[in-house]
């Protein structure tokens, strides 16, 4: 029989019953100093070392390890049901000791069952085990006695419970207790013992703060205060505490937020609209490439502006037009002067595609979303920029909206926007052989998808395309919108590629299309912080807390959020990052039985589809154009690769290319670059925040300064060339001027002889 030494932790009923259980065993020595809660293993450090020296195996019960580093731990077994070892499906400490020491099954009594249930989940767990009210009261009384609760502390606990306050519509109970014996409050309030009951309870004590309630609240407290302890029937319910008094003004708002919020699987999105914006560079040899692009597109793409270009399109509302400043109106709609083929921006639309089915890839199941296609637009802008824009929603064919849960929307937003796979799982993740972070299937109702890189294509097909000029591929369900004549760009076409003179589009971003999302929910306050972060950064669904550094998130949230009306009756929240804009608000107003669509469901949806959408088009066009200019300058510089440094700035081909780029940039900054697009205050603030995340101002300055620097070099080289020419003329003059004077004199002297 193996010799043991057991060391018991903070005293409560479970420690008392463990001591009774192991008493009298010849192979076991018991150490019980009746320690207070919060004690650590170092309280027994000398005794543990001595037991190990005597060759005994050591069992340490509910005492965190703070023993000296030199103390050998290979013969120490740690028994606990707190912290990482807590949970409804984990054995309690008494159950672990019973199994570890190999007691016969007949030694396990009903009383031990109730003691274990009490430790795991308090009154609720004992009720689940079939305990009567009398049995529960007896167990709880024995537990308080084991903890050393005095009669006066019992009385103070009852008095504190009578003064309890409720918050969050009764979902949070607040008690201020003059001592740290929280059981004197929990037992008085518990409905299972005849009290008024509570859903979540926070107890403020002189030397500690304790919480009893939902696992979601405990997770929030653990994230904010990692120095605390926790246990119970997690993840459903449990307890949490910290050995310091926390300010009520600090902890109560955190608890209220956690109490109100729901997991993404329980947040219903009544109305969801999603807009993709795909910025592209138009490529093709020779002049008039945009005109040739227009001719090559499928005939389903129709120009929304009449041939004279002097009238705004009929599908644009009055409120949208007057929202913008004059130069933005001229760019987006019409300036009354130029025919449509002379305008800096042309808009085409398709109405032949009405629905799309998207199968979202998930662990365990793959839901199929049947979505309405509200908008399919293509902007062709000078110089050589295209923006493909698509809007879908959860509206059904009959006009009603089919609610979706937030977790499904998280996954859809992350996957649907992918132009090509960013990576391949390679044996990891939900699809061990498939394209990472991409949907399982995309099917348009009337749009045929030609052969190409599909969602089912093997990695080798994507790899072959990418290695030609190091240009990324495009999924066939996106390529099909452009027809057969306009292809994804390949800088060095191989023998199977279209001949020179073909028409192409080149990506200027990564594989993620830029996106805009509108979510109308029952109560925006129900969306937890982790899910708000996922909405901001368009990440897939997952467990809270959000897997970023909490300190990083806290510092960055203000800069990513526009909350002018976040606390008003509208509850509107706007989130920005460098590739996404998200609007969240309340779907309904009024009582449930007579509710009606809210301000957010009506007017803000219109703003989202019109005002904010065009604002996004302008911002992404400007960024794409600036990246185009940077790329054109880089491409022009490649002509200098074989030249010596002293001839680079005088190379005529380079000068011609750069002069063309500089002239295009001058036209762009004069007609199409405007940091502010509206005089409306909210629009200005949102647009500036968006521009800031897109880095448009910094990119503009970089391109502008590069153009200036190149121009200075050209000017300097021209001046140097002129100076050299003048010097040569001076030397020629110095030689021939005396001769010319002499000849002039001779011509005068001998003029009379002729």
mmCIF file of N, CA and C in Angstrom, residues 283-330:
data_model
loop_
_atom_site.group_PDB
_atom_site.id
_atom_site.type_symbol
_atom_site.label_atom_id
_atom_site.label_comp_id
_atom_site.label_asym_id
_atom_site.label_seq_id
_atom_site.Cartn_x
_atom_site.Cartn_y
_atom_site.Cartn_z
ATOM 1 N N UNK A 283 -6.317 47.448 -66.743
ATOM 2 C CA UNK A 283 -5.089 47.247 -67.496
ATOM 3 C C UNK A 283 -5.415 46.894 -68.946
ATOM 4 N N UNK A 284 -4.581 47.377 -69.850
ATOM 5 C CA UNK A 284 -4.717 47.073 -71.266
ATOM 6 C C UNK A 284 -3.770 47.944 -72.059
ATOM 7 N N UNK A 285 -3.252 47.428 -73.148
ATOM 8 C CA UNK A 285 -2.293 48.177 -73.942
ATOM 9 C C UNK A 285 -3.006 49.160 -74.863
ATOM 10 N N UNK A 286 -2.319 50.285 -75.105
ATOM 11 C CA UNK A 286 -2.838 51.257 -76.050
ATOM 12 C C UNK A 286 -3.776 52.252 -75.415
ATOM 13 N N UNK A 287 -4.163 53.291 -76.196
ATOM 14 C CA UNK A 287 -5.040 54.344 -75.670
ATOM 15 C C UNK A 287 -6.496 53.872 -75.584
ATOM 16 N N UNK A 288 -7.290 54.641 -74.830
ATOM 17 C CA UNK A 288 -8.722 54.368 -74.749
ATOM 18 C C UNK A 288 -9.076 53.066 -74.084
ATOM 19 N N UNK A 289 -8.290 52.672 -73.052
ATOM 20 C CA UNK A 289 -8.526 51.362 -72.449
ATOM 21 C C UNK A 289 -9.878 51.303 -71.747
ATOM 22 N N UNK A 290 -10.318 52.398 -71.124
ATOM 23 C CA UNK A 290 -11.632 52.379 -70.464
ATOM 24 C C UNK A 290 -12.734 52.187 -71.501
ATOM 25 N N UNK A 291 -12.616 52.869 -72.641
ATOM 26 C CA UNK A 291 -13.614 52.730 -73.697
ATOM 27 C C UNK A 291 -13.658 51.295 -74.197
ATOM 28 N N UNK A 292 -12.496 50.670 -74.371
ATOM 29 C CA UNK A 292 -12.454 49.284 -74.819
ATOM 30 C C UNK A 292 -12.985 48.340 -73.752
ATOM 31 N N UNK A 293 -12.740 48.691 -72.477
ATOM 32 C CA UNK A 293 -13.297 47.912 -71.365
ATOM 33 C C UNK A 293 -14.819 47.910 -71.446
ATOM 34 N N UNK A 294 -15.406 49.107 -71.639
ATOM 35 C CA UNK A 294 -16.864 49.225 -71.709
ATOM 36 C C UNK A 294 -17.416 48.358 -72.830
ATOM 37 N N UNK A 295 -16.738 48.376 -73.963
ATOM 38 C CA UNK A 295 -17.205 47.586 -75.098
ATOM 39 C C UNK A 295 -17.079 46.089 -74.843
ATOM 40 N N UNK A 296 -16.090 45.703 -74.019
ATOM 41 C CA UNK A 296 -15.839 44.281 -73.783
ATOM 42 C C UNK A 296 -16.709 43.690 -72.685
ATOM 43 N N UNK A 297 -17.301 44.509 -71.843
ATOM 44 C CA UNK A 297 -18.114 43.997 -70.737
ATOM 45 C C UNK A 297 -19.388 43.347 -71.254
ATOM 46 N N UNK A 298 -19.955 42.398 -70.508
ATOM 47 C CA UNK A 298 -21.249 41.831 -70.902
ATOM 48 C C UNK A 298 -22.297 42.922 -71.067
ATOM 49 N N UNK A 299 -23.199 42.728 -72.022
ATOM 50 C CA UNK A 299 -24.198 43.763 -72.330
ATOM 51 C C UNK A 299 -25.158 44.015 -71.170
ATOM 52 N N UNK A 300 -25.180 43.107 -70.178
ATOM 53 C CA UNK A 300 -26.053 43.331 -69.011
ATOM 54 C C UNK A 300 -25.627 44.558 -68.209
ATOM 55 N N UNK A 301 -24.373 44.971 -68.354
ATOM 56 C CA UNK A 301 -23.914 46.196 -67.677
ATOM 57 C C UNK A 301 -24.411 47.408 -68.468
ATOM 58 N N UNK A 302 -25.238 48.218 -67.857
ATOM 59 C CA UNK A 302 -25.819 49.380 -68.508
ATOM 60 C C UNK A 302 -25.367 50.664 -67.836
ATOM 61 N N UNK A 303 -24.971 51.648 -68.657
ATOM 62 C CA UNK A 303 -24.566 52.960 -68.146
ATOM 63 C C UNK A 303 -25.801 53.669 -67.590
ATOM 64 N N UNK A 304 -25.710 54.181 -66.374
ATOM 65 C CA UNK A 304 -26.875 54.812 -65.744
ATOM 66 C C UNK A 304 -27.034 56.266 -66.152
ATOM 67 N N UNK A 305 -26.043 56.821 -66.847
ATOM 68 C CA UNK A 305 -26.096 58.224 -67.252
ATOM 69 C C UNK A 305 -26.393 58.300 -68.743
ATOM 70 N N UNK A 306 -27.259 59.221 -69.112
ATOM 71 C CA UNK A 306 -27.570 59.420 -70.520
ATOM 72 C C UNK A 306 -26.346 59.853 -71.301
ATOM 73 N N UNK A 307 -26.428 59.747 -72.631
ATOM 74 C CA UNK A 307 -25.266 60.031 -73.467
ATOM 75 C C UNK A 307 -24.743 61.446 -73.291
ATOM 76 N N UNK A 308 -25.636 62.424 -73.070
ATOM 77 C CA UNK A 308 -25.139 63.800 -72.929
ATOM 78 C C UNK A 308 -24.483 64.037 -71.578
ATOM 79 N N UNK A 309 -24.763 63.175 -70.602
ATOM 80 C CA UNK A 309 -24.096 63.250 -69.300
ATOM 81 C C UNK A 309 -24.445 64.463 -68.475
ATOM 82 N N UNK A 310 -25.473 65.208 -68.837
ATOM 83 C CA UNK A 310 -25.756 66.465 -68.133
ATOM 84 C C UNK A 310 -26.799 66.323 -67.039
ATOM 85 N N UNK A 311 -27.418 65.168 -66.891
ATOM 86 C CA UNK A 311 -28.456 64.984 -65.879
ATOM 87 C C UNK A 311 -28.071 63.854 -64.939
ATOM 88 N N UNK A 312 -28.393 64.021 -63.662
ATOM 89 C CA UNK A 312 -28.118 62.980 -62.677
ATOM 90 C C UNK A 312 -28.967 61.753 -62.981
ATOM 91 N N UNK A 313 -28.482 60.572 -62.664
ATOM 92 C CA UNK A 313 -29.231 59.337 -62.941
ATOM 93 C C UNK A 313 -30.576 59.321 -62.224
ATOM 94 N N UNK A 314 -31.536 58.641 -62.818
ATOM 95 C CA UNK A 314 -32.883 58.589 -62.246
ATOM 96 C C UNK A 314 -32.949 57.754 -60.978
ATOM 97 N N UNK A 315 -31.947 56.904 -60.718
ATOM 98 C CA UNK A 315 -31.986 56.051 -59.526
ATOM 99 C C UNK A 315 -31.344 56.711 -58.310
ATOM 100 N N UNK A 316 -31.022 57.983 -58.400
ATOM 101 C CA UNK A 316 -30.416 58.709 -57.292
ATOM 102 C C UNK A 316 -31.459 59.646 -56.686
ATOM 103 N N UNK A 317 -31.628 59.568 -55.378
ATOM 104 C CA UNK A 317 -32.627 60.370 -54.689
ATOM 105 C C UNK A 317 -32.146 61.805 -54.475
ATOM 106 N N UNK A 318 -33.125 62.698 -54.384
ATOM 107 C CA UNK A 318 -32.853 64.120 -54.140
ATOM 108 C C UNK A 318 -32.016 64.325 -52.887
ATOM 109 N N UNK A 319 -32.388 63.638 -51.785
ATOM 110 C CA UNK A 319 -31.697 63.828 -50.506
ATOM 111 C C UNK A 319 -30.223 63.442 -50.597
ATOM 112 N N UNK A 320 -29.948 62.447 -51.414
ATOM 113 C CA UNK A 320 -28.562 62.015 -51.567
ATOM 114 C C UNK A 320 -27.745 63.064 -52.320
ATOM 115 N N UNK A 321 -28.318 63.619 -53.385
ATOM 116 C CA UNK A 321 -27.579 64.596 -54.197
ATOM 117 C C UNK A 321 -27.207 65.817 -53.372
ATOM 118 N N UNK A 322 -28.178 66.364 -52.651
ATOM 119 C CA UNK A 322 -27.919 67.613 -51.920
ATOM 120 C C UNK A 322 -27.077 67.383 -50.668
ATOM 121 N N UNK A 323 -26.854 66.132 -50.288
ATOM 122 C CA UNK A 323 -26.019 65.823 -49.123
ATOM 123 C C UNK A 323 -24.560 66.179 -49.388
ATOM 124 N N UNK A 324 -24.136 66.113 -50.654
ATOM 125 C CA UNK A 324 -22.722 66.263 -50.991
ATOM 126 C C UNK A 324 -22.381 67.679 -51.423
ATOM 127 N N UNK A 325 -21.103 68.006 -51.286
ATOM 128 C CA UNK A 325 -20.594 69.284 -51.746
ATOM 129 C C UNK A 325 -20.503 69.289 -53.273
ATOM 130 N N UNK A 326 -20.403 70.473 -53.893
ATOM 131 C CA UNK A 326 -20.475 70.556 -55.367
ATOM 132 C C UNK A 326 -19.483 69.668 -56.098
ATOM 133 N N UNK A 327 -18.218 69.659 -55.664
ATOM 134 C CA UNK A 327 -17.229 68.868 -56.397
ATOM 135 C C UNK A 327 -17.511 67.373 -56.274
ATOM 136 N N UNK A 328 -18.063 66.940 -55.123
ATOM 137 C CA UNK A 328 -18.432 65.530 -54.979
ATOM 138 C C UNK A 328 -19.652 65.207 -55.840
ATOM 139 N N UNK A 329 -20.600 66.148 -55.917
ATOM 140 C CA UNK A 329 -21.767 65.946 -56.788
ATOM 141 C C UNK A 329 -21.333 65.813 -58.245
ATOM 142 N N UNK A 330 -20.420 66.690 -58.669
ATOM 143 C CA UNK A 330 -19.944 66.627 -60.054
ATOM 144 C C UNK A 330 -19.287 65.289 -60.351
#
